[in-house]
Coordinates of C-alpha atoms in Angstrom, one line a residue:
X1 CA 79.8 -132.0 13.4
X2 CA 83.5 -132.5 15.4
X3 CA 85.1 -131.4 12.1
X4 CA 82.8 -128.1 11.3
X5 CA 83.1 -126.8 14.9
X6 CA 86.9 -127.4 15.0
X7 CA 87.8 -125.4 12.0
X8 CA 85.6 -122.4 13.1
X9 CA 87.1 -122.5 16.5
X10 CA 90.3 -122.5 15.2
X11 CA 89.4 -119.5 13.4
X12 CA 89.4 -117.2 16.0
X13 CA 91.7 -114.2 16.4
X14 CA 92.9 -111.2 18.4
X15 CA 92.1 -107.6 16.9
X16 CA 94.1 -105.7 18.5
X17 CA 97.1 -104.1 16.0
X18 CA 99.4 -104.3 19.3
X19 CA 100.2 -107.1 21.4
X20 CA 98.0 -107.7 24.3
X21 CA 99.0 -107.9 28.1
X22 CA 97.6 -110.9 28.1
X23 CA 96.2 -113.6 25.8
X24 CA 92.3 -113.1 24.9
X25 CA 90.2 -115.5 26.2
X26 CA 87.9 -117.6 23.8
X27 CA 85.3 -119.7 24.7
X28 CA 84.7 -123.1 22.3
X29 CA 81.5 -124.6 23.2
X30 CA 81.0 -128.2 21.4
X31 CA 78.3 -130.2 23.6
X32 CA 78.2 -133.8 23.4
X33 CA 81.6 -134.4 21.2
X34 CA 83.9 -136.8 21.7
X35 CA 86.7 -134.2 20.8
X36 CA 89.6 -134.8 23.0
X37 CA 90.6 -130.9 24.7
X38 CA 94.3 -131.5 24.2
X39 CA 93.7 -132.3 21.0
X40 CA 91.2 -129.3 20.3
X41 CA 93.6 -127.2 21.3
X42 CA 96.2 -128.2 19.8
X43 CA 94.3 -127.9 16.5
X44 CA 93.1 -124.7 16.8
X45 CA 96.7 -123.5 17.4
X46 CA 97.6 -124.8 14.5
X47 CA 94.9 -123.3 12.1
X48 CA 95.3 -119.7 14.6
X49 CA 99.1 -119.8 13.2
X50 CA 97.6 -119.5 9.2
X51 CA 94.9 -117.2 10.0
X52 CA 97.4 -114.8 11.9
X53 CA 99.2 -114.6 9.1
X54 CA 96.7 -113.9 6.5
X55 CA 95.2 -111.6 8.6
X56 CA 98.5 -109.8 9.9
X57 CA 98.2 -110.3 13.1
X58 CA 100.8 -110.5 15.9
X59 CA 101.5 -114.1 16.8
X60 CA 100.0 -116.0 19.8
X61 CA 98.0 -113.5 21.3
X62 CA 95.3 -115.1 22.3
X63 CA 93.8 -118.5 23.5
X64 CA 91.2 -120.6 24.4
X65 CA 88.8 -123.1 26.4
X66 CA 86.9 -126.2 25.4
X67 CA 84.3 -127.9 26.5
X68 CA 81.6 -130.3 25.5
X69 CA 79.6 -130.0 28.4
X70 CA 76.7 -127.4 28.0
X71 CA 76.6 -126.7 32.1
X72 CA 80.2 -126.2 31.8
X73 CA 80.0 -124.0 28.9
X74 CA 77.4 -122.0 30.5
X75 CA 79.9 -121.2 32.9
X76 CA 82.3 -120.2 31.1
X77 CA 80.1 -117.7 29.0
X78 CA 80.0 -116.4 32.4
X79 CA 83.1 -116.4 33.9
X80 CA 85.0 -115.3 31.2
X81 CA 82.8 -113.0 29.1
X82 CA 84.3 -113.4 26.2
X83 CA 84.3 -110.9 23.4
X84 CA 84.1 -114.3 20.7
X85 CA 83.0 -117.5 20.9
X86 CA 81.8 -120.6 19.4
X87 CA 78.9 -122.0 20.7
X88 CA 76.4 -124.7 19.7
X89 CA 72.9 -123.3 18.0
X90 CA 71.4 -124.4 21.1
X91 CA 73.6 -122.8 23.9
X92 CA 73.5 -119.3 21.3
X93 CA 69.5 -119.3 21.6
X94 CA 69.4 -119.9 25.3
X95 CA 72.3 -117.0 26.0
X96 CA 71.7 -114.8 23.1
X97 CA 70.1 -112.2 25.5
X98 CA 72.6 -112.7 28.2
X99 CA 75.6 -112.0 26.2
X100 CA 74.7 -109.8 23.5
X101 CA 75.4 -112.6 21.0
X102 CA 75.5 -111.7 17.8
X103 CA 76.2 -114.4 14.8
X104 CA 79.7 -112.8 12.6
X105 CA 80.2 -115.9 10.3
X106 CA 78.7 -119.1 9.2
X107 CA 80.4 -122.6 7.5
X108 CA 80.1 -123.8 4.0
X109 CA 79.5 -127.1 3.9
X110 CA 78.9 -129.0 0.7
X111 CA 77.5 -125.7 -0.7
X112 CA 75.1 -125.2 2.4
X113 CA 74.8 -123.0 5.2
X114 CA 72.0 -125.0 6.9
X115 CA 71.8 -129.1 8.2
X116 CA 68.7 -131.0 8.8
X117 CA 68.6 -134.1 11.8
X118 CA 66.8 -137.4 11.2
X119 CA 65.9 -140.0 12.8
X120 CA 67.3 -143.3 12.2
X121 CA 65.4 -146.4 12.8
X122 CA 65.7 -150.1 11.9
X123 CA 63.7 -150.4 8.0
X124 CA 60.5 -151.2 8.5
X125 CA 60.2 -151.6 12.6
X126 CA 58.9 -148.0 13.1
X127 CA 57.1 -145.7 11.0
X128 CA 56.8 -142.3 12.7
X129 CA 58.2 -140.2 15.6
X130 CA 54.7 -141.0 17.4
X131 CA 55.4 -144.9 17.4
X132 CA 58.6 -144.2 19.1
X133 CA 57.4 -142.9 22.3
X134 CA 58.4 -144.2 25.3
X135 CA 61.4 -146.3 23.1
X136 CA 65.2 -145.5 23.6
X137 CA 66.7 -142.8 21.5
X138 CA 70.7 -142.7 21.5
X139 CA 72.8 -139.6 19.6
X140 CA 75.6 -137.2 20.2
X141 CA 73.4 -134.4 20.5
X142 CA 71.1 -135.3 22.7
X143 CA 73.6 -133.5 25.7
X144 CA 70.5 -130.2 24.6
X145 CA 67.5 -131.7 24.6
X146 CA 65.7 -128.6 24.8
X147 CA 67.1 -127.8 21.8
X148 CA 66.0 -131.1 20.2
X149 CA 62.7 -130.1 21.2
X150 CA 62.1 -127.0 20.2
X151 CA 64.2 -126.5 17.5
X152 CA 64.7 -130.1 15.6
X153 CA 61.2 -131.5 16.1
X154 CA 59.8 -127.7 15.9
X155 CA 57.7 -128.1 18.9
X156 CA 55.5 -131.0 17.8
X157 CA 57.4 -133.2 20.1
X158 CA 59.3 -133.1 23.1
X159 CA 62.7 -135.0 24.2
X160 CA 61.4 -135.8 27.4
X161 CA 58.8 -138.7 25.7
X162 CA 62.0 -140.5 24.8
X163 CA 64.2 -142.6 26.6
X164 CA 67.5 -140.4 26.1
X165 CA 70.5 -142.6 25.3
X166 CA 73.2 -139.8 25.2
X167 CA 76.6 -140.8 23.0
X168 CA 79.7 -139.2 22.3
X169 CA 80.6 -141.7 19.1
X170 CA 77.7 -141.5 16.4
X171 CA 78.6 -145.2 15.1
X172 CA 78.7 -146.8 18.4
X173 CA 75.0 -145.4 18.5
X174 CA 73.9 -146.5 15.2
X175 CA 76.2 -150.1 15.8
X176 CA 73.7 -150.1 18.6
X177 CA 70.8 -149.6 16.8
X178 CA 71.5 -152.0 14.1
X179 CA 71.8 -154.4 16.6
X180 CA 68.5 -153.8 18.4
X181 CA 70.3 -152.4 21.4
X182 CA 68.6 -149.0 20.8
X183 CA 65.3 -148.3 19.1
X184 CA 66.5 -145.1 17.3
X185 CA 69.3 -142.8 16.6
X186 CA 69.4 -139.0 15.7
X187 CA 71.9 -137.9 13.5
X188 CA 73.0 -134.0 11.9
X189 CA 73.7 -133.8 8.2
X190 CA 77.4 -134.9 8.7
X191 CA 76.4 -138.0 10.5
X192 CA 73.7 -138.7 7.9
X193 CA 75.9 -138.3 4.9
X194 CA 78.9 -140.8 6.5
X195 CA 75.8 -143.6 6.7
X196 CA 76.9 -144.8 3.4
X197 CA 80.5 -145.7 4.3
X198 CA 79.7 -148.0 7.2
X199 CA 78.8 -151.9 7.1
X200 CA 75.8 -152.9 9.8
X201 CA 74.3 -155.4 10.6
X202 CA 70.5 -154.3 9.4
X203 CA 69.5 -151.7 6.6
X204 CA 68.0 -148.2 8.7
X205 CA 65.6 -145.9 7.4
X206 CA 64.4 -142.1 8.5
X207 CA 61.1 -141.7 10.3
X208 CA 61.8 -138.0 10.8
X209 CA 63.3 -135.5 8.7
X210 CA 63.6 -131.9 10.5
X211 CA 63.5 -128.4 8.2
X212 CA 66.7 -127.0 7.1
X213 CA 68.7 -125.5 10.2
X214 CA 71.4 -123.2 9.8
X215 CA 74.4 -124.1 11.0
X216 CA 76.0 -122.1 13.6
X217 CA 79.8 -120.5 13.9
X218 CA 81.2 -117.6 14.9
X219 CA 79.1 -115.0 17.8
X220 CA 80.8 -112.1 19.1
X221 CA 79.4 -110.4 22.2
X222 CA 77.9 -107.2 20.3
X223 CA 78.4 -104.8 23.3
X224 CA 82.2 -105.4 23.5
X225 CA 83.1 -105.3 20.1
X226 CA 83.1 -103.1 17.1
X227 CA 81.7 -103.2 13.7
X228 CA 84.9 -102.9 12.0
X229 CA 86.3 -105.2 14.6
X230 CA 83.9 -108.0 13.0
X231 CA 83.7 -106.9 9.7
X232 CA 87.8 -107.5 9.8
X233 CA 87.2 -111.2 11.3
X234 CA 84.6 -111.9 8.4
X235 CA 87.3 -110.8 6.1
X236 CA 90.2 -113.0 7.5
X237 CA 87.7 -116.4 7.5
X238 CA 87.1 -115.6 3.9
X239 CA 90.6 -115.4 2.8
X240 CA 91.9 -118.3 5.0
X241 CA 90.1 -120.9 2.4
X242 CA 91.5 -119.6 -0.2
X243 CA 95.1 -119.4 0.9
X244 CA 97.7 -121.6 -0.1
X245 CA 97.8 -123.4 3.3
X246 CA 94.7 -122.3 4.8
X247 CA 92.9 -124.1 1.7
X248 CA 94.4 -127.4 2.5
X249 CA 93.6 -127.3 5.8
X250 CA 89.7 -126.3 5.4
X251 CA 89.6 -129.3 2.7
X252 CA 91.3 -131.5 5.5
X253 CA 87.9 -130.3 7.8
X254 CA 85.3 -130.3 5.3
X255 CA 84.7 -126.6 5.3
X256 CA 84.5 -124.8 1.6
X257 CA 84.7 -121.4 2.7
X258 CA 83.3 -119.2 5.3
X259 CA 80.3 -117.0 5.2
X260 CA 79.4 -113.3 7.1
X261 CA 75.3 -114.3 8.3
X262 CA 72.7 -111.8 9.0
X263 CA 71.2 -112.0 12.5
X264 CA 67.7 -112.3 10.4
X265 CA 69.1 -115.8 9.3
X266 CA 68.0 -117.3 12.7
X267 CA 65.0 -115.1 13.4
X268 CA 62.7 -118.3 12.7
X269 CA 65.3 -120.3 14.8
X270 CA 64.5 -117.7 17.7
X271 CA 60.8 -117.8 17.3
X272 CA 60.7 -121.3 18.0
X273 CA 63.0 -121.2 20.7
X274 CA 60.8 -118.5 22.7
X275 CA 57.4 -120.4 21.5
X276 CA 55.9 -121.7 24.2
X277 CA 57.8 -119.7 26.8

């Protein structure tokens, strides 16, 4: 997941023709990453300088601010009302209302739009979600765990019958688990598919599979912005993949391409969200 957010929020861009006073402010939400803010930055800078100049615009007029802690992203939303942001699925459901978040543009990721989360246990020690209750349950997402409930288990369980074992490294979890240390590890789709390339101590197995997701990228705050002010961002992510230089660096994050998404796209993703409430 550190790769798919750090390409999108190095994606985003001034629209104003002229220079700005002052740089525009974008907020880059990533909770429970590991990503280093210096580092984040300094990415994003990078990727900014491509997409500036496929897009044609001026040259370091804008910036940003990172953080990977939800509370502290909340506040920033806040504080900074930004007219773009990235934001976890999670912290776009909860302030959706609250900032007239609308979704511009999604990642491609081997050919999908959407993810699914399992849950990893040791082969043959659990069989179900239900035999876990009450047992540790480590991951780097689990800094939401409202959005674990509602949205990756759907309602039919909630976070809070775990013990939460929150972790910023997805290997140092599942090193746990293979050792016994934890009784079971959540993982997104990225996580899932890098299984494969590590060597642990004891074979692991799913117990839970959630329901496609779709992945979440660019919002814009819909009363600040225009129509033609998004539909010129959806524009520039589409033709930074394909760019000489852009394409390399997309390939170097995973990302195939960039995608304009509906709103509709996470209607069911609201529905859950508000069920219950």
């Amino acid at each position: 997941m550190r790769k798919t957010y750090l390409i999108i929020a190095s994606l985003l861009i001034p629209f104003a023709v002229s220079a700005a006073p002052s740089p525009e402010m974008i907020v880059v939400c990533y909770p429970g990453g590991s990503v280093n803010v210096k580092d984040a930055n300094g990415a994003m800078s990078s990727m900014l300088r491509v997409v500036e100049r496929v897009g044609q615009w001026q040259e370091n007029s804008f910036n940003s601010v990172f953080s990977t802690k939800p509370n502290e992203c909340r506040k920033l939303m806040t504080e900074k009302n930004p007219k773009f942001a990235i934001t976890s699925l999670g912290l776009y459901l909860e302030l959706r209302n609250q900032h007239n978040l609308l979704p511009v543009a999604q990642p491609k990721i081997k050919g999908r739009t959407s993810e699914r989360y399992r849950v990893m246990v040791q082969k043959d020690k659990y069989k179900s979600l239900d035999e876990l209750k009450g047992k540790t349950l480590g991951g780097t997402v689990l800094e939401e765990p409202l959005f674990i409930s509602k949205i990756v288990f759907a309602g039919k369980h909630d976070s809070a019958g775990f013990i939460l074992k929150p972790s910023n490294q997805a290997i140092r979890a599942l090193r746990s688990l293979s050792k016994g240390e934890l009784d079971a590890v959540i993982l997104n789709e990225q996580q899932f598919g890098g299984l494969g390339s590590l060597h642990l101590e004891k074979p692991l197995e799913a117990v839970f599979t959630s329901e496609a997701i779709p992945l979440m990228g660019v919002v814009a705050n819909n009363a600040t912005t225009t129509t033609e002010e998004r539909a010129r961002f959806g524009k520039a992510l589409k033709e930074m993949c394909t760019d000489a230089e852009g394409k390399k660096l997309c390939e170097l994050f995973g990302v195939e391409s960039f995608v304009n998404v509906d709103e509709a796209v996470y209607e069911p993703m609201v529905k859950l969200w508000n069920k219950g409430k």
